[in-house]
Coordinates of C-alpha atoms in Angstrom, one line a residue:
M115 CA 85.2 119.8 88.7
A116 CA 82.9 116.9 89.6
A117 CA 82.5 116.3 93.3
P118 CA 84.8 113.4 94.4
S119 CA 83.1 110.3 96.0
V120 CA 85.3 110.8 99.0
Q121 CA 84.6 114.5 99.8
K122 CA 85.9 114.6 103.3
L123 CA 89.2 112.9 104.0
L124 CA 91.1 112.3 107.3
V125 CA 94.8 111.8 107.0
I126 CA 96.5 110.4 110.1
G127 CA 100.0 111.9 110.0
G128 CA 99.2 114.5 107.4
N129 CA 102.3 116.7 108.2
G130 CA 104.7 113.9 107.5
F131 CA 106.6 113.0 104.3
I132 CA 104.0 110.8 102.7
G133 CA 101.0 112.3 104.6
S134 CA 101.7 115.8 103.3
A135 CA 101.9 114.6 99.7
I136 CA 98.5 112.9 100.2
C137 CA 97.0 116.1 101.7
R138 CA 98.2 118.1 98.7
A139 CA 97.0 115.6 96.1
A140 CA 93.6 115.2 97.8
L141 CA 93.1 119.0 97.8
A142 CA 93.9 119.0 94.1
K143 CA 91.1 116.4 93.7
G144 CA 88.6 118.8 95.4
M145 CA 88.5 117.0 98.7
Q146 CA 88.1 118.6 102.1
V147 CA 91.2 117.4 104.1
T148 CA 91.8 117.1 107.8
S149 CA 95.1 116.0 109.3
V150 CA 95.6 114.5 112.7
S151 CA 99.1 114.4 114.2
S152 CA 100.8 114.4 117.6
S153 CA 101.8 118.1 117.2
G154 CA 98.8 119.4 115.3
R155 CA 101.1 121.7 113.4
P156 CA 100.8 122.3 109.7
Y157 CA 103.3 120.8 107.3
T158 CA 106.5 122.7 106.7
T159 CA 109.3 122.0 104.2
P160 CA 112.8 121.1 105.5
K161 CA 113.7 124.8 105.2
G162 CA 110.7 125.7 107.5
H163 CA 108.4 127.1 104.9
S164 CA 104.6 126.5 104.9
P165 CA 103.4 126.0 101.3
A166 CA 100.2 127.8 100.3
W167 CA 98.1 124.7 100.2
T168 CA 98.6 124.1 103.9
S169 CA 96.1 126.9 104.6
K170 CA 93.4 124.7 103.1
V171 CA 93.9 121.8 105.5
T172 CA 92.4 121.5 108.9
W173 CA 95.2 120.6 111.2
L174 CA 94.3 118.8 114.5
K175 CA 96.3 117.6 117.4
G176 CA 95.5 114.1 118.4
S177 CA 96.9 110.6 119.1
A178 CA 96.4 107.6 116.8
Q179 CA 96.9 105.4 119.8
N180 CA 94.0 107.2 121.4
P181 CA 91.4 108.0 118.7
S182 CA 89.1 109.5 121.3
T183 CA 91.2 112.7 120.9
F184 CA 89.7 113.2 117.5
S185 CA 86.6 111.0 117.5
N186 CA 84.3 114.0 117.0
V187 CA 85.4 114.3 113.3
L188 CA 85.1 110.6 112.4
P189 CA 81.4 110.4 111.8
D190 CA 81.6 113.0 109.0
V191 CA 84.6 111.8 107.1
H192 CA 84.2 109.6 104.0
G193 CA 87.6 108.0 104.1
I194 CA 90.8 107.7 106.2
V195 CA 94.4 107.3 105.2
H196 CA 96.8 106.1 107.9
T197 CA 100.4 107.1 107.1
L198 CA 102.1 106.5 110.4
G199 CA 105.1 104.1 110.4
T200 CA 108.6 103.7 111.6
L201 CA 111.4 102.1 109.7
I202 CA 113.9 102.1 112.6
E203 CA 113.1 102.0 116.3
D204 CA 115.1 105.1 117.3
G205 CA 112.4 107.5 118.4
G206 CA 112.2 109.2 114.9
K207 CA 115.9 110.3 114.9
Y208 CA 116.4 108.8 111.5
K209 CA 113.4 110.7 110.1
Q210 CA 114.8 114.0 111.3
A211 CA 118.2 113.1 109.8
L212 CA 116.6 112.3 106.5
R213 CA 114.6 115.5 106.6
E214 CA 117.8 117.5 107.3
G215 CA 119.9 115.6 104.8
D216 CA 122.4 114.5 107.5
V217 CA 124.2 111.6 105.9
T218 CA 126.2 110.7 109.1
K219 CA 123.2 110.4 111.3
V220 CA 121.2 108.3 108.7
I221 CA 124.2 105.9 108.3
G222 CA 124.5 105.7 112.1
S223 CA 120.9 104.8 112.5
A224 CA 121.1 102.2 109.8
L225 CA 124.3 100.6 111.2
S226 CA 122.8 100.6 114.7
S227 CA 119.8 98.7 113.3
V228 CA 121.9 96.2 111.3
F229 CA 124.4 95.4 113.9
G230 CA 122.2 95.7 117.0
L231 CA 124.2 98.6 118.4
Q232 CA 121.0 99.9 120.1
N233 CA 118.7 97.8 122.2
P234 CA 115.5 97.0 120.3
L235 CA 112.3 98.3 122.0
K236 CA 110.2 95.8 123.9
R237 CA 107.5 94.5 121.6
G238 CA 104.5 96.7 122.0
A239 CA 106.3 99.5 123.8
E240 CA 105.7 103.1 122.9
G241 CA 107.5 103.8 119.6
S242 CA 108.1 100.2 118.8
Y243 CA 107.2 98.6 115.4
E244 CA 104.1 97.0 117.0
D245 CA 103.0 100.3 118.5
V246 CA 103.5 102.6 115.5
N247 CA 103.2 100.3 112.5
R248 CA 100.4 98.0 113.7
D249 CA 98.5 99.0 116.8
S250 CA 98.0 102.7 116.0
A251 CA 96.3 101.7 112.7
L252 CA 94.1 99.1 114.4
R253 CA 92.9 101.6 117.0
V254 CA 92.0 104.2 114.3
C255 CA 90.3 101.5 112.2
E256 CA 88.2 100.4 115.2
A257 CA 87.2 104.0 115.9
F258 CA 86.3 104.5 112.2
L259 CA 84.0 101.4 112.4
R260 CA 82.3 102.6 115.6
S261 CA 81.7 106.0 114.0
G262 CA 79.5 104.4 111.3
E263 CA 77.4 102.1 113.5
G264 CA 73.8 102.3 112.6
K265 CA 74.5 104.2 109.4
Q266 CA 74.2 103.3 105.7
F267 CA 76.7 104.7 103.2
P268 CA 76.1 105.1 99.4
S269 CA 79.5 103.4 98.8
P270 CA 82.0 101.6 101.0
R271 CA 84.1 104.0 103.2
P272 CA 87.8 103.4 102.3
F273 CA 90.4 102.8 105.0
V274 CA 93.8 103.2 103.3
Y275 CA 96.8 101.9 105.2
I276 CA 100.3 102.7 104.1
S277 CA 102.2 99.4 104.3
A278 CA 105.4 98.5 102.5
E279 CA 107.1 96.2 100.0
D280 CA 109.6 93.8 101.6
V281 CA 112.7 95.5 100.1
F282 CA 114.7 96.6 103.2
R283 CA 115.9 93.4 104.9
P284 CA 118.5 92.7 106.2
L285 CA 119.3 96.4 106.6
I286 CA 116.0 96.8 108.5
P287 CA 114.7 94.1 111.0
A288 CA 112.0 91.7 109.8
R289 CA 109.7 93.1 112.4
Y290 CA 109.3 96.2 110.4
V291 CA 107.5 94.4 107.5
E292 CA 106.0 91.8 109.8
T293 CA 104.1 94.4 111.8
K294 CA 102.9 95.9 108.5
R295 CA 101.6 92.6 107.3
E296 CA 99.9 91.9 110.7
A297 CA 98.2 95.3 110.5
E298 CA 96.9 94.5 106.9
M299 CA 95.4 91.2 108.0
S300 CA 93.8 92.6 111.2
I301 CA 92.4 95.6 109.4
E302 CA 90.9 93.4 106.7
A303 CA 89.4 91.1 109.3
M304 CA 87.7 94.1 110.9
L305 CA 86.4 95.7 107.7
S306 CA 85.2 92.4 106.3
T307 CA 82.4 92.3 108.8
S308 CA 80.7 95.1 106.8
P309 CA 81.9 94.7 103.2
S310 CA 79.2 96.8 101.8
Q311 CA 80.1 99.7 104.1
Y312 CA 83.9 99.6 104.2
R313 CA 86.8 98.6 102.1
G314 CA 90.5 98.2 102.9
V315 CA 93.3 99.4 100.6
Y316 CA 96.8 98.4 101.5
I317 CA 99.5 100.5 99.8
R318 CA 102.8 98.8 99.5
P319 CA 105.4 101.3 98.2
S320 CA 109.1 100.3 97.7
L321 CA 111.7 103.0 98.4
V322 CA 109.8 106.3 98.4
Y323 CA 111.9 109.2 97.3
H324 CA 111.9 113.0 96.6
A325 CA 114.9 114.9 95.3
H326 CA 114.3 118.1 97.3
Y327 CA 112.4 117.0 100.5
R328 CA 114.4 113.8 101.0
P329 CA 117.6 114.3 98.9
L330 CA 119.4 111.4 100.6
T331 CA 116.9 109.0 99.0
T332 CA 117.8 110.1 95.5
P333 CA 121.1 108.1 95.0
A334 CA 119.5 104.9 96.3
A335 CA 116.5 105.5 94.1
A336 CA 118.7 105.9 91.1
I337 CA 120.5 102.6 91.8
F338 CA 117.2 100.6 92.4
D339 CA 115.6 102.1 89.4
L340 CA 118.6 101.1 87.2
S341 CA 118.5 97.6 88.6
A342 CA 114.8 97.2 87.9
S343 CA 115.2 98.6 84.4
L344 CA 118.0 96.1 83.7
H345 CA 115.8 93.3 85.0
R346 CA 113.0 94.3 82.6
K347 CA 115.4 94.2 79.7
I348 CA 116.7 90.7 80.3
P349 CA 115.3 88.4 77.6
Q350 CA 112.6 86.0 78.6
G351 CA 114.0 82.6 79.4
V352 CA 117.3 84.0 80.7
P353 CA 117.5 83.6 84.5
K354 CA 117.4 87.0 86.2
P355 CA 119.5 87.6 89.3
S356 CA 116.4 88.4 91.4
E357 CA 114.8 85.1 90.3
I358 CA 117.9 83.2 91.4
L359 CA 117.9 84.9 94.7
H360 CA 114.2 84.1 95.2
Q361 CA 114.9 80.5 94.5
L362 CA 117.7 80.4 97.0
G363 CA 115.5 82.3 99.5
N364 CA 112.6 79.9 99.1
A365 CA 114.9 77.0 99.6
L366 CA 116.0 78.3 103.0
S367 CA 113.8 77.8 106.1
P368 CA 112.1 81.2 106.7
H369 CA 112.1 82.7 110.2
S370 CA 108.9 84.6 110.6
S371 CA 106.2 84.9 113.2
L372 CA 103.6 85.4 110.5
P373 CA 101.3 82.6 109.3
R374 CA 102.8 80.5 106.6
N375 CA 100.8 82.0 103.8
T376 CA 102.2 85.5 104.6
S377 CA 105.7 84.4 105.7
L378 CA 108.4 86.9 104.6
G379 CA 110.9 84.1 103.9
S380 CA 114.6 84.6 103.8
S381 CA 116.3 88.0 103.6
L382 CA 117.4 86.9 100.1
N383 CA 113.8 87.3 99.0
S384 CA 113.8 90.9 100.2
I385 CA 117.1 91.6 98.4
A386 CA 115.6 90.1 95.2
N387 CA 112.6 92.4 95.6
A388 CA 114.8 95.4 96.0
M389 CA 116.6 94.4 92.8
S390 CA 113.5 94.1 90.7
I391 CA 110.9 96.5 92.2
P392 CA 111.5 100.1 91.2
P393 CA 111.4 103.0 93.6
I394 CA 108.5 105.3 93.5
H395 CA 108.2 109.1 93.9
V396 CA 106.2 110.3 96.9
D397 CA 103.9 112.3 94.6
H398 CA 103.1 109.2 92.6
V399 CA 102.2 107.3 95.8
A400 CA 99.9 110.2 96.8
E401 CA 98.3 110.4 93.4
A402 CA 97.6 106.6 93.3
I403 CA 96.0 106.9 96.8
T404 CA 93.7 109.7 95.8
I405 CA 92.6 107.7 92.8
A406 CA 92.0 104.6 94.9
L407 CA 89.9 106.6 97.3
G408 CA 87.5 107.5 94.6
N409 CA 87.4 104.1 92.9
S410 CA 85.3 101.6 94.8
N411 CA 86.8 98.8 92.7
V412 CA 90.3 99.3 94.2
A413 CA 90.6 97.2 97.3
G414 CA 93.2 94.9 98.9
V415 CA 96.9 95.1 98.3
V416 CA 98.2 97.8 95.9
G417 CA 101.9 97.4 95.1
V418 CA 104.2 99.5 93.0
K419 CA 103.0 98.0 89.7
R420 CA 99.3 98.6 90.5
M421 CA 100.1 102.2 91.7
R422 CA 101.7 102.9 88.4
E423 CA 98.7 101.5 86.5
L424 CA 96.3 103.7 88.6
I425 CA 98.2 106.9 87.7
G426 CA 98.6 105.9 84.1
W427 CA 102.4 105.7 84.3
W428 CA 104.1 103.2 82.1
P429 CA 107.8 102.1 82.1
E430 CA 109.8 103.2 79.1
D431 CA 109.7 99.7 77.5
Q432 CA 105.9 99.5 77.8
Q433 CA 105.5 103.0 76.4
F434 CA 107.5 101.8 73.4
L435 CA 105.4 98.7 73.0
Q436 CA 102.2 100.8 73.2
A437 CA 103.5 103.3 70.6
A438 CA 104.4 100.4 68.3
H439 CA 101.0 98.8 68.7
K440 CA 99.2 102.0 67.8
S441 CA 101.3 102.6 64.7
T442 CA 100.3 99.2 63.2

């Protein structure tokens, strides 16, 4: 196996749902992987098992909000993937419920978010959208840049940030996606000061699912995948439901704290996205990230379509078209 261009990878939150998949995929690519998390414990399955691959990862305890807790490893890593994020401001209770497959608690967290049954955290407070989704990534990025001061690298060091497609509103507050977009813009501004030394990659998955590790995501994934498939099959020229919703959403005055060129628009736009953007398996997200890490041409926003292209996965109708083209 040829040595990967990113030989030493640091994953922030490597024992989480997406982070663990990235660690596993990176090991398969021949990378040396280090994970930093608040517990420092190796990944375990929902049943408490430690897969064999976890013995090949270096598990460190540290805080993304305080990168000095792991700054000693930063000068030697060739790339970073930041996976921390919170969908609901409830101290991670919904994550535990998803992990355990507790439908009641997941629904309770979602309803509390929709109807404001729990007080939202003060902006910037510990555990808030600003703290977890945005500020933790900015602090890690700043430390990553400092670790390379005075050095020259053969290729730009990638900083991969797990962002999100706008598919969850109005079930999830707009601040969830807004803080993700703010992080993208701020990271890009920092990295752009040294474009030959660093590149930013902003992964925007839709609904991320796994039948065994997140069984509660499977029914929703099946519905969203069916909706996206039906949209692809609508003949060109026939208005699609998602297009109609986008038009209605664009006609409404958006309420967003983001600059106009990155405004989220109406919740109708988010619903339209959910109807037309298919879900993506967590292993496909991880595979796309490992490919992006080793390809210096991959930079900027990487949505679901681009992730599928990177891993060589084609929707059923495109596979059919390719086969038909080859047969002629």
